[in-house]
CSV table of C-alpha atoms (C1' of nucleotides) in Angstrom, one decimal:
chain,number,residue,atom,x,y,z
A,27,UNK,CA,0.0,0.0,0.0
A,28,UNK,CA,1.3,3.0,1.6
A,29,UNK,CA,4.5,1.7,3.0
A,30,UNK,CA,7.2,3.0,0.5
A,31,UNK,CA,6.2,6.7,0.7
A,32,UNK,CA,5.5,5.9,4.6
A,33,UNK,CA,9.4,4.9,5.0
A,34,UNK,CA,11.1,7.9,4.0
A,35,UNK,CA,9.8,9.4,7.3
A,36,UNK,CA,9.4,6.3,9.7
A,37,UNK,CA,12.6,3.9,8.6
A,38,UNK,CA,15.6,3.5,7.5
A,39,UNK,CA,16.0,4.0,3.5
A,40,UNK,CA,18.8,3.1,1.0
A,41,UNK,CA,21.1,6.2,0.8
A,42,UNK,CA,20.2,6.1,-3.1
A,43,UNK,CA,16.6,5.9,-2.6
A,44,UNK,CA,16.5,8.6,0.0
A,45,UNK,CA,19.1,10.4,-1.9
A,46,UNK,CA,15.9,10.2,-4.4
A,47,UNK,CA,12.8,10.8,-2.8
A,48,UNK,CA,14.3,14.2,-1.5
A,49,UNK,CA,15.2,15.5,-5.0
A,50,UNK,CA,11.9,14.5,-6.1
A,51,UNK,CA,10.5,16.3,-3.2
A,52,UNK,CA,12.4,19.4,-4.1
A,53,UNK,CA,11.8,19.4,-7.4
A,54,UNK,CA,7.8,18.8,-6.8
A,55,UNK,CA,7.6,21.7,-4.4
A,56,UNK,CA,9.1,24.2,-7.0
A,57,UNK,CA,7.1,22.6,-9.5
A,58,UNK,CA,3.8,23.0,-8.3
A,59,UNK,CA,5.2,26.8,-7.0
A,60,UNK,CA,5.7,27.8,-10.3
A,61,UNK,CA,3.1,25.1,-12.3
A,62,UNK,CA,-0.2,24.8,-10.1
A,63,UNK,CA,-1.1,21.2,-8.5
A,64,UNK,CA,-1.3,20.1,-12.2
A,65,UNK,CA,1.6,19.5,-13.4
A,66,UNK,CA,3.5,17.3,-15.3
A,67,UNK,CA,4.8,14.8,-13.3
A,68,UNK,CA,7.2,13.7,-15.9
A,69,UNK,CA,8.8,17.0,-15.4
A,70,UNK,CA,9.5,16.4,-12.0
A,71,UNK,CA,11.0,13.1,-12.5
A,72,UNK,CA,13.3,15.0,-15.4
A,73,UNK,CA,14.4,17.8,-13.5
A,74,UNK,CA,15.5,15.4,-10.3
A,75,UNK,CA,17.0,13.3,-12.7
A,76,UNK,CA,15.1,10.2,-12.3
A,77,UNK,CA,13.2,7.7,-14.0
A,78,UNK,CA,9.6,8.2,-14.2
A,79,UNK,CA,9.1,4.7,-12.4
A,80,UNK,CA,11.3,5.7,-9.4
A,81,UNK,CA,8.9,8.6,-8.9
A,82,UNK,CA,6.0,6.5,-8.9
A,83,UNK,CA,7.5,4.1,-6.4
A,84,UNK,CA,7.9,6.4,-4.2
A,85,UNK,CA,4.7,8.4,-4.3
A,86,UNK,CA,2.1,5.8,-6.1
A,87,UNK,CA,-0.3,8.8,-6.9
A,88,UNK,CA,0.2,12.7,-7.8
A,89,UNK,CA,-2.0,13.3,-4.2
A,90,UNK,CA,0.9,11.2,-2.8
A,91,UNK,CA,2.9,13.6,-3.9
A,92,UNK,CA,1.3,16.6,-3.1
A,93,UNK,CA,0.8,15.4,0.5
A,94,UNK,CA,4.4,14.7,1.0
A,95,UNK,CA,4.9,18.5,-0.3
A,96,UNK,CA,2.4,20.2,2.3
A,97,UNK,CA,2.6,18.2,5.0
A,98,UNK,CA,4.6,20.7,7.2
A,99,UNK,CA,2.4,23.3,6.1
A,100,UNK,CA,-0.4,21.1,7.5
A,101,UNK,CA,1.1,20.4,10.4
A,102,UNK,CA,1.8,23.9,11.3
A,103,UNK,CA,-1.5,25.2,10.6
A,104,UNK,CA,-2.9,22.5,13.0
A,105,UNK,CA,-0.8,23.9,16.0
A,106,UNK,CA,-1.3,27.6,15.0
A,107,UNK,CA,-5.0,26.3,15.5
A,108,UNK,CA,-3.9,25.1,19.2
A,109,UNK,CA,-1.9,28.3,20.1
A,110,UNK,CA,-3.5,30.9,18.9
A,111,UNK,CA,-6.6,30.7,21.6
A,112,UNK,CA,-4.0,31.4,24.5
A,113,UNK,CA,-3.5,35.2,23.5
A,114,UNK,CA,-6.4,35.8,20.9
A,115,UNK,CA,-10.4,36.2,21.5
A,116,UNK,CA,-12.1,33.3,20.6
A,117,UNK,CA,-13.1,35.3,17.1
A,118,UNK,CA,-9.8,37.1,16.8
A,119,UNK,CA,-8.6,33.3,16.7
A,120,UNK,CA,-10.9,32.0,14.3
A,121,UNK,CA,-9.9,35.3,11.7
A,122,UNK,CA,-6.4,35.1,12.6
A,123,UNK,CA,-6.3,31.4,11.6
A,124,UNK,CA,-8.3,31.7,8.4
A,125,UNK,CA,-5.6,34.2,7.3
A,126,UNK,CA,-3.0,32.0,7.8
A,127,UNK,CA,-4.8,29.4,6.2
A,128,UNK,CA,-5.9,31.6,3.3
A,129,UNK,CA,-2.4,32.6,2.8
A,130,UNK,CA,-0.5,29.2,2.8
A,131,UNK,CA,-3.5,27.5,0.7
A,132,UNK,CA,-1.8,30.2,-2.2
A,133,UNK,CA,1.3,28.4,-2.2
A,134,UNK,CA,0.5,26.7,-5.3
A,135,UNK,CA,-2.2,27.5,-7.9
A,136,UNK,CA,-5.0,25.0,-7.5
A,137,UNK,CA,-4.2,24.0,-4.2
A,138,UNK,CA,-8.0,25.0,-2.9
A,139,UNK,CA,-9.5,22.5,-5.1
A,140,UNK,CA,-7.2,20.0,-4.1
A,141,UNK,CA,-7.2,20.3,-0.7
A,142,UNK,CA,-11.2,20.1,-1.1
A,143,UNK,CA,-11.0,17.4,-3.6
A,144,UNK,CA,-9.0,15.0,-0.5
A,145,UNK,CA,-11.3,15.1,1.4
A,146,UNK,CA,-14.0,13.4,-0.4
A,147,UNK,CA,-11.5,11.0,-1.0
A,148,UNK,CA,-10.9,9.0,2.7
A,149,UNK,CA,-8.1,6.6,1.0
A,150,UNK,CA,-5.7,9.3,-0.1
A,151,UNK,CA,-2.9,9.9,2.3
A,152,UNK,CA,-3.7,13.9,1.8
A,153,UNK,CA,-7.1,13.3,3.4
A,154,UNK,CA,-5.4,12.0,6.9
A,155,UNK,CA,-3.3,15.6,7.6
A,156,UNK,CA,-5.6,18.1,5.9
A,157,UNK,CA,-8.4,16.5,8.2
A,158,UNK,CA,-6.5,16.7,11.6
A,159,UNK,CA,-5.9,20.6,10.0
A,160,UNK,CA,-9.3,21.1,9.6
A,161,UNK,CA,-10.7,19.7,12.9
A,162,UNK,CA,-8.1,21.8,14.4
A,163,UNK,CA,-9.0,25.1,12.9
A,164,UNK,CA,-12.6,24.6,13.2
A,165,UNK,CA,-12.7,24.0,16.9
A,166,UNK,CA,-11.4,27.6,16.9
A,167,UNK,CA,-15.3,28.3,14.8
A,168,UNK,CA,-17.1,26.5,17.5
A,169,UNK,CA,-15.0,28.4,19.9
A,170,UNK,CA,-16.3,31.5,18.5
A,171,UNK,CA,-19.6,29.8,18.5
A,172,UNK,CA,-19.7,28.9,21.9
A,173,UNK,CA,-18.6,32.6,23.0
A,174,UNK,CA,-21.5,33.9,21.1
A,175,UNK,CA,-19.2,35.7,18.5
A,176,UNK,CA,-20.0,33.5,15.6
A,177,UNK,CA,-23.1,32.6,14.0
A,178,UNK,CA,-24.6,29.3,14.2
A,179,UNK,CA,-26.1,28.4,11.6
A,180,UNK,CA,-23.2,27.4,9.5
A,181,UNK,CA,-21.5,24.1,10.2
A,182,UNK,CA,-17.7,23.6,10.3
A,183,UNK,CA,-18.1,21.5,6.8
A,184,UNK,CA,-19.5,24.8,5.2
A,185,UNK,CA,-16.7,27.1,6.8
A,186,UNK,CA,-13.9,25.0,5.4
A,187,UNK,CA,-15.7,24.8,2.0
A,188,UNK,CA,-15.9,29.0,3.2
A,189,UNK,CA,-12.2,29.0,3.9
A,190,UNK,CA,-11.2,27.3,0.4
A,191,UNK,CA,-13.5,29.9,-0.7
A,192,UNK,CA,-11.6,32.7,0.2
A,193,UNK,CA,-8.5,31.0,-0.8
A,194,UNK,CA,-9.2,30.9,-4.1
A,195,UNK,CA,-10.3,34.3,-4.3
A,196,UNK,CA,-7.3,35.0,-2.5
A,197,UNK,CA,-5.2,33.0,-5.5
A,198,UNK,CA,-7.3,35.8,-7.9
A,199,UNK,CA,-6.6,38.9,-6.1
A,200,UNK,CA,-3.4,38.4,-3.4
A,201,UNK,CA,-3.0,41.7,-2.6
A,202,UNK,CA,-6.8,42.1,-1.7
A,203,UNK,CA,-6.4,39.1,0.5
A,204,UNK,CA,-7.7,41.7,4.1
A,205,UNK,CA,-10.7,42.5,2.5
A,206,UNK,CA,-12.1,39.2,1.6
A,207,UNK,CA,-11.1,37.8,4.9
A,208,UNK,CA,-13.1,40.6,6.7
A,209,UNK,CA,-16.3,40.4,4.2
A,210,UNK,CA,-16.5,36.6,5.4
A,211,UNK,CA,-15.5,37.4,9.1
A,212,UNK,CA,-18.3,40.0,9.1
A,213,UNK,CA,-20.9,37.3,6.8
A,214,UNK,CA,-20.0,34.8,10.3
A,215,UNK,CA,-20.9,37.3,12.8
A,216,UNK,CA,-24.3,36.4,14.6
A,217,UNK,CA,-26.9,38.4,13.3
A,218,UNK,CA,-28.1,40.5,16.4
A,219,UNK,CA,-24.7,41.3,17.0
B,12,UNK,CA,-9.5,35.0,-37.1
B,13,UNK,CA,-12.7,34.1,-35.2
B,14,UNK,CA,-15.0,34.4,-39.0
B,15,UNK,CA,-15.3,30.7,-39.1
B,16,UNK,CA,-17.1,30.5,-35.3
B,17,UNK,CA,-19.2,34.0,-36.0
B,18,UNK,CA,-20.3,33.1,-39.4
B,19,UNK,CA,-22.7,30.0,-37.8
B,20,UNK,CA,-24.8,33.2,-35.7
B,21,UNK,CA,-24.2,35.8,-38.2
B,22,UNK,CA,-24.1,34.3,-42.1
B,23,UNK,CA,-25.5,31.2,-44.0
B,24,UNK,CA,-23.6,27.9,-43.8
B,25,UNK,CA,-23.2,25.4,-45.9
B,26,UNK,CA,-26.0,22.5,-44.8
B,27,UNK,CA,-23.4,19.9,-43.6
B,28,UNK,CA,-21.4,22.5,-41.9
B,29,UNK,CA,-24.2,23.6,-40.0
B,30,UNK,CA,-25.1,20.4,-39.3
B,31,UNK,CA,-21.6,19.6,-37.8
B,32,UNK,CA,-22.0,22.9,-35.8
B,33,UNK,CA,-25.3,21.8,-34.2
B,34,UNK,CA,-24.0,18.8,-33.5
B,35,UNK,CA,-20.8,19.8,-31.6
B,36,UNK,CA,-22.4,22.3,-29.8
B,37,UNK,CA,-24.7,19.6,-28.4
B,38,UNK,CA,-22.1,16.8,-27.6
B,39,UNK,CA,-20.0,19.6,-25.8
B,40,UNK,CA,-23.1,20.9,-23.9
B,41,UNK,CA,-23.7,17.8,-22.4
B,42,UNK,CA,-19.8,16.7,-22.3
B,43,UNK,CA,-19.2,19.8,-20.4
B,44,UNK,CA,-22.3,19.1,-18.3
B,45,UNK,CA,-20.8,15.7,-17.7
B,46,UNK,CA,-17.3,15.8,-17.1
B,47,UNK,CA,-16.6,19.7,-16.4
B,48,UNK,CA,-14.8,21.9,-19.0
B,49,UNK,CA,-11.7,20.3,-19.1
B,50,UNK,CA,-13.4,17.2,-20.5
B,51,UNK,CA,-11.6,15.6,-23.4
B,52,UNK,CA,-12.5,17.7,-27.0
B,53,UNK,CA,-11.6,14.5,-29.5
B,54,UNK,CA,-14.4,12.9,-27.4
B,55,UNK,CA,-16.8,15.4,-28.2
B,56,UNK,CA,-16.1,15.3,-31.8
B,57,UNK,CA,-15.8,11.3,-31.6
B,58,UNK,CA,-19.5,11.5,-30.1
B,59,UNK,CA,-20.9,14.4,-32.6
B,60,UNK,CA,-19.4,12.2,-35.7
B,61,UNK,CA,-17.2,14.5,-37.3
B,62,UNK,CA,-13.5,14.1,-37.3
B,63,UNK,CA,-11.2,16.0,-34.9
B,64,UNK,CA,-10.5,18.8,-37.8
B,65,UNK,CA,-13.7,19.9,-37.9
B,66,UNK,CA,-14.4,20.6,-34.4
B,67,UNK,CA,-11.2,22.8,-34.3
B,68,UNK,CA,-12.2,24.3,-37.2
B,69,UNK,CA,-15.7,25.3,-36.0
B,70,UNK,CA,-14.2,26.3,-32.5
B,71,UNK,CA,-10.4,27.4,-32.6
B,72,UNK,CA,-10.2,27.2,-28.9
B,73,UNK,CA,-11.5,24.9,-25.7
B,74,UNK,CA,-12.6,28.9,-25.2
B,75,UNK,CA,-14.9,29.5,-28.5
B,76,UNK,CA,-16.5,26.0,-27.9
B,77,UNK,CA,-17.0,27.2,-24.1
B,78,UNK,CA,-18.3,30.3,-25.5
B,79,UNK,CA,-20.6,28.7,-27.8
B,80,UNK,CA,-22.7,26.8,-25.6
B,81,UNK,CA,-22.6,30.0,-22.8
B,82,UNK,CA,-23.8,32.2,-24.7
B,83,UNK,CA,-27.1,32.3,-23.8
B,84,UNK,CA,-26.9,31.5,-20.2
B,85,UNK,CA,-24.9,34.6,-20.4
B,86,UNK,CA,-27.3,36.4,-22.1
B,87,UNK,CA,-30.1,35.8,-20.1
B,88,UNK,CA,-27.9,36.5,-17.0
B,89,UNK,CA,-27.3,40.1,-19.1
B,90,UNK,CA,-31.4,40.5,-19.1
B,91,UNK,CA,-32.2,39.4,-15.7
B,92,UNK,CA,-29.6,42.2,-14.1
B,93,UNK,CA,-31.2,44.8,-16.2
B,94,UNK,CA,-35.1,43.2,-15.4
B,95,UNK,CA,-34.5,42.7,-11.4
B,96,UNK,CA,-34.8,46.6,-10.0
B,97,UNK,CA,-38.1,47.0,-11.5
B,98,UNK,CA,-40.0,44.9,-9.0
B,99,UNK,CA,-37.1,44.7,-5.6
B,100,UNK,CA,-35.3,46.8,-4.1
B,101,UNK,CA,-30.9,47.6,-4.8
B,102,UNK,CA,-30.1,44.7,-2.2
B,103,UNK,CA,-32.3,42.3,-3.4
B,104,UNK,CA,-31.5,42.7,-6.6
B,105,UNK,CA,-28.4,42.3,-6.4
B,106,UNK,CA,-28.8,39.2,-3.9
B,107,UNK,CA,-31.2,37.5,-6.9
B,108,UNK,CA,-28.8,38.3,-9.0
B,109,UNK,CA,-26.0,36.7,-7.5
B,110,UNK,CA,-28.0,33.3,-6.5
B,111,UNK,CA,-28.9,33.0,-10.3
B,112,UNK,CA,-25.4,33.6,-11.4
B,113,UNK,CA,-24.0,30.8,-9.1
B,114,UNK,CA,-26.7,28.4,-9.9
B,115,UNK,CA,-26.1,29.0,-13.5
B,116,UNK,CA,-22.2,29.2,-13.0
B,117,UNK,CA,-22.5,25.7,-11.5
B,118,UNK,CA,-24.1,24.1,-14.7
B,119,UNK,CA,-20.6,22.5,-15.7
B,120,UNK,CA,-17.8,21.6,-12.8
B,121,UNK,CA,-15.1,24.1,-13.4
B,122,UNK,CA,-17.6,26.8,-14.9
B,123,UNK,CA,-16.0,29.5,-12.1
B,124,UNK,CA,-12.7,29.0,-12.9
B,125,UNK,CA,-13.3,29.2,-16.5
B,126,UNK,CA,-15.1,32.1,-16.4
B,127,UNK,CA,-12.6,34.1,-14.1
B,128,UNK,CA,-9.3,33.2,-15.9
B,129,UNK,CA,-11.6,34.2,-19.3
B,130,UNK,CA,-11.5,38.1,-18.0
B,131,UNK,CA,-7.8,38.3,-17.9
B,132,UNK,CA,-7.4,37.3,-21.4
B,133,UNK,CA,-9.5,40.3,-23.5
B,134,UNK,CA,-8.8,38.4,-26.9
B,135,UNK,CA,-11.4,35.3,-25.9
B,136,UNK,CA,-14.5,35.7,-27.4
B,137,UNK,CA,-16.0,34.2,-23.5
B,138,UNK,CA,-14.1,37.6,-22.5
B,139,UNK,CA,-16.5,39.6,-24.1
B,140,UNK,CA,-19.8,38.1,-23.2
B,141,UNK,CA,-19.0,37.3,-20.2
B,142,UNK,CA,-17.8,40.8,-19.5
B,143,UNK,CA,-21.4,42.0,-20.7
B,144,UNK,CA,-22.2,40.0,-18.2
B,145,UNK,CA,-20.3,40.9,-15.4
B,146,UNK,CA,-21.0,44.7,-16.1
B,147,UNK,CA,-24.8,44.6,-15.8
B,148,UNK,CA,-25.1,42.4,-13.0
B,149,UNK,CA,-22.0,44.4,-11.3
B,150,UNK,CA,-24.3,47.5,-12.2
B,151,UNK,CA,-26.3,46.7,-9.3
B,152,UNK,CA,-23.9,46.2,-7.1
B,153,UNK,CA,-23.6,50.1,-7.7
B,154,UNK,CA,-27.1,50.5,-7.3
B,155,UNK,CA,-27.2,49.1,-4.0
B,156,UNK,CA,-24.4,51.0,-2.2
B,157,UNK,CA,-26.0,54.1,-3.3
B,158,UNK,CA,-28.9,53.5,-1.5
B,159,UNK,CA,-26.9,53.0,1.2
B,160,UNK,CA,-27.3,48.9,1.5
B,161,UNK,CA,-23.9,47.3,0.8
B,162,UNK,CA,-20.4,48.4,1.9
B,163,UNK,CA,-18.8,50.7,-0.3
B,164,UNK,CA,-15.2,49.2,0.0
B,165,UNK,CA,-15.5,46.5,-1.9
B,166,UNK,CA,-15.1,47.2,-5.5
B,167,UNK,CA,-17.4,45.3,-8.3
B,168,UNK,CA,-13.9,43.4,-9.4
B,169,UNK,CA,-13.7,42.3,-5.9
B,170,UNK,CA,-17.7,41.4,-5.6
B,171,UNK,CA,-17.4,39.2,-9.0
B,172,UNK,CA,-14.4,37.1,-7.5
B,173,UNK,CA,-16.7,36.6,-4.6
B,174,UNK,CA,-19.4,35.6,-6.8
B,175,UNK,CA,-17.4,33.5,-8.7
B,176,UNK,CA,-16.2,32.2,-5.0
B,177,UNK,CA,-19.9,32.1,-4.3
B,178,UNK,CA,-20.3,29.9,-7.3
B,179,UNK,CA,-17.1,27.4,-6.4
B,180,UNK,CA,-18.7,27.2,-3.1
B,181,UNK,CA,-21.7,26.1,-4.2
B,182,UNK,CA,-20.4,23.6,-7.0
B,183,UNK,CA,-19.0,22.0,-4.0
B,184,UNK,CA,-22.1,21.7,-1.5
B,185,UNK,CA,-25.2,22.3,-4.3
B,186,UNK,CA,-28.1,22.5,-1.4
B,187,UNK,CA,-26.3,24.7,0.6
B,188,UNK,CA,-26.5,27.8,-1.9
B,189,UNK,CA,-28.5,29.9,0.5
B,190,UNK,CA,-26.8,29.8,3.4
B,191,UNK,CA,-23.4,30.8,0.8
B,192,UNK,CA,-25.1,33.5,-0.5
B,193,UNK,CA,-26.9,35.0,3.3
B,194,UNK,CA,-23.4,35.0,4.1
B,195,UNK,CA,-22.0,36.8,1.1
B,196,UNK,CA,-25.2,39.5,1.3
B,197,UNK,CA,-24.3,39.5,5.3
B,198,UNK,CA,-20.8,40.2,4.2
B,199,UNK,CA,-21.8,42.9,2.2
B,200,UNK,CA,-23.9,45.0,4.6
B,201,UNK,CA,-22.6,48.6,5.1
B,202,UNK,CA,-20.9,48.2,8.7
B,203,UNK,CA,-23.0,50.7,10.6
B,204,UNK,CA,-26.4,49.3,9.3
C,7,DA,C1',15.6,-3.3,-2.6
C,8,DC,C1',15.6,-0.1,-5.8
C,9,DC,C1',16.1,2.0,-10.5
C,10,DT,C1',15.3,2.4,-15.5
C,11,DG,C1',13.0,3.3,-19.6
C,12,DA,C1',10.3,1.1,-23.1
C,13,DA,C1',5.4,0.2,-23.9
C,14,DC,C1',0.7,1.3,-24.0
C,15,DA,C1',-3.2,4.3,-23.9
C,16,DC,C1',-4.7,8.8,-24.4
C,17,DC,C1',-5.1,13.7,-25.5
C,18,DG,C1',-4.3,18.5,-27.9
C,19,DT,C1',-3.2,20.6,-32.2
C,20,DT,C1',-1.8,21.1,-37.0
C,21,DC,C1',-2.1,20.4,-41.8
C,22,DA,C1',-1.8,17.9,-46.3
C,23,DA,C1',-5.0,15.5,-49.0
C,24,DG,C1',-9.4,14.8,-50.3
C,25,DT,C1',-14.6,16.1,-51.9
D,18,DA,C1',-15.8,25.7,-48.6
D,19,DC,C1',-15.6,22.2,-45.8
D,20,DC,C1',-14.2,17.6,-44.0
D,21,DT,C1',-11.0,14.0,-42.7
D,22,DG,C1',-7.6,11.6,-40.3
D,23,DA,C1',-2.7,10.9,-40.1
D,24,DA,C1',1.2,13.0,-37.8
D,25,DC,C1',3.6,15.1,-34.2
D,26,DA,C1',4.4,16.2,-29.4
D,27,DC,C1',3.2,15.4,-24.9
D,28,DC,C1',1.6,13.1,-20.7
D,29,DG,C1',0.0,9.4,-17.1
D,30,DT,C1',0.8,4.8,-15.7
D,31,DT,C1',2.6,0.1,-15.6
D,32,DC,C1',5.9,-3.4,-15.7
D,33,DA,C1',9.7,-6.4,-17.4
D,34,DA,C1',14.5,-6.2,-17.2
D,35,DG,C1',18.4,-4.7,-14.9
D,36,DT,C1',21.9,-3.7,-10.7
DNA sequence: ACCTGAACACCGTTCAAGT
DNA sequence: ACCTGAACACCGTTCAAGT
């Protein structure tokens, strides 16, 4: 199954093969940085001068891939989900994280769809840490729930599909990036507020 | 240039090319519908019976084939902007408005994307109706923030990325559309009201 | 255990040859 | 004037053969 790509972090690897797996990595990540989540994974294999095979042993699917690529990013948006609560109101939180996660979620053109694509997908290894990322970040929405400064009426399922949202329209318009955020902080805010 | 795709609104065509025309514009419709507008264009001409030559030569783009079967979705979006303030007030029109347009824009998976890269690329003949489009139904946008009900710091490039957002939203989660779009119109409420 | 690259299937796009 | 399909370039994915 899994247990290739799973090695390079949990055992020991051939020096060739992990010699490998972090040009391909390196050579993914500027890829999809310059190329979108799209493409060619050929390219990648070329540029890290490998064979195409060796690429696919490593990471059986482009998701694979892309999940090996992010999954620091994931990991630190999930504990900027558990810190920021300690010296943010429970709505500063929730805004302060959805900028963070707006912002990284740019990193690569067509990154919001993917993200939301994994998780209609339970088998892909992308769906594991982008869940634990989202559970995170919305306990910060029923935070805000909780403390009455966020409606409820809108589930934590719609605020991520919300927060991809606003990453895309981010990916349109970077430098507007502030004003989205607050239109959809200010669309959350309970209505007799 | 683009004479070949005009002629079939604007001048007579030979029988069999018009045929072909119909034909395409059919399989694509319900290709697109199918499979989202990346779907595969050699399948659309394998399906409408004509060879692959014929389809490019009808339709010199994945664009002017997009355009084609838009067209009068995009028209009718045109009317309805210019049709709403008669009988509702600024904010609900524009709220009407911008439920239509994400129903519509959801017809085909990939419809918002497609539409938004379109209006950075003037010479695409989507560019220019969909920029008809985008100008009426942004019109009331203007209409509402001078009768004081919607924020005035959001400009109507910034409102159509959120529509378009609205839309991508709503491709995602189709029976949620509503609570997408209370949010966007709660977004949009002047900040004082 | 890992790597390679040929092989297969598929698609986008062009264009010479046909009617 | 229009149609066809072969030709070319490219990519995703698999797998037999190599070390």
């Amino acid at each position: 199954m899994t247990t290739e790509a799973r090695s390079s972090r949990d055992r020991p690897m051939r020096a060739d093969a992990r010699r490998n797996y972090e040009r391909l990595l390196a050579e993914a990540e500027s890829a999809f940085a310059k190329q979108g989540t799209d493409t060619s994974l050929e390219d990648i294999a070329r540029r890290a001068g490998v064979g195409i095979g060796t690429l696919y042993r490593h990471f059986p699917t482009r998701d694979a891939l892309l999940e090996a690529v992010l999954h620091d990013r994931f990991e630190s948006l999930t504990a900027l989900a558990r810190e920021l609560p300690a010296s943010l109101s429970p709505r500063e939180a929730l805004g302060g994280w959805l900028r963070q996660f707006a912002t990284q979620a740019t990193a690569y053109r067509g990154l919001p769809a993917s993200v939301l694509a994994t998780l209609h997908d339970e088998s892909s290894r992308l769906y594991a840490s982008c869940h634990a990322m989202r559970t995170a970040g919305m306990e910060l929405l029923h935070s805000a729930q909780r403390a009455g400064e966020a409606r409820f009426d809108a589930d934590s399922a719609d605020v991520f599909i919300l927060a991809c949202s606003l990453a895309w329209a981010t990916e349109q318009r970077p430098e507007h990036t502030d004003r989205f955020l607050a239109l959809l902080m200010d669309g959350l805010r309970p209505p007799t507020a």
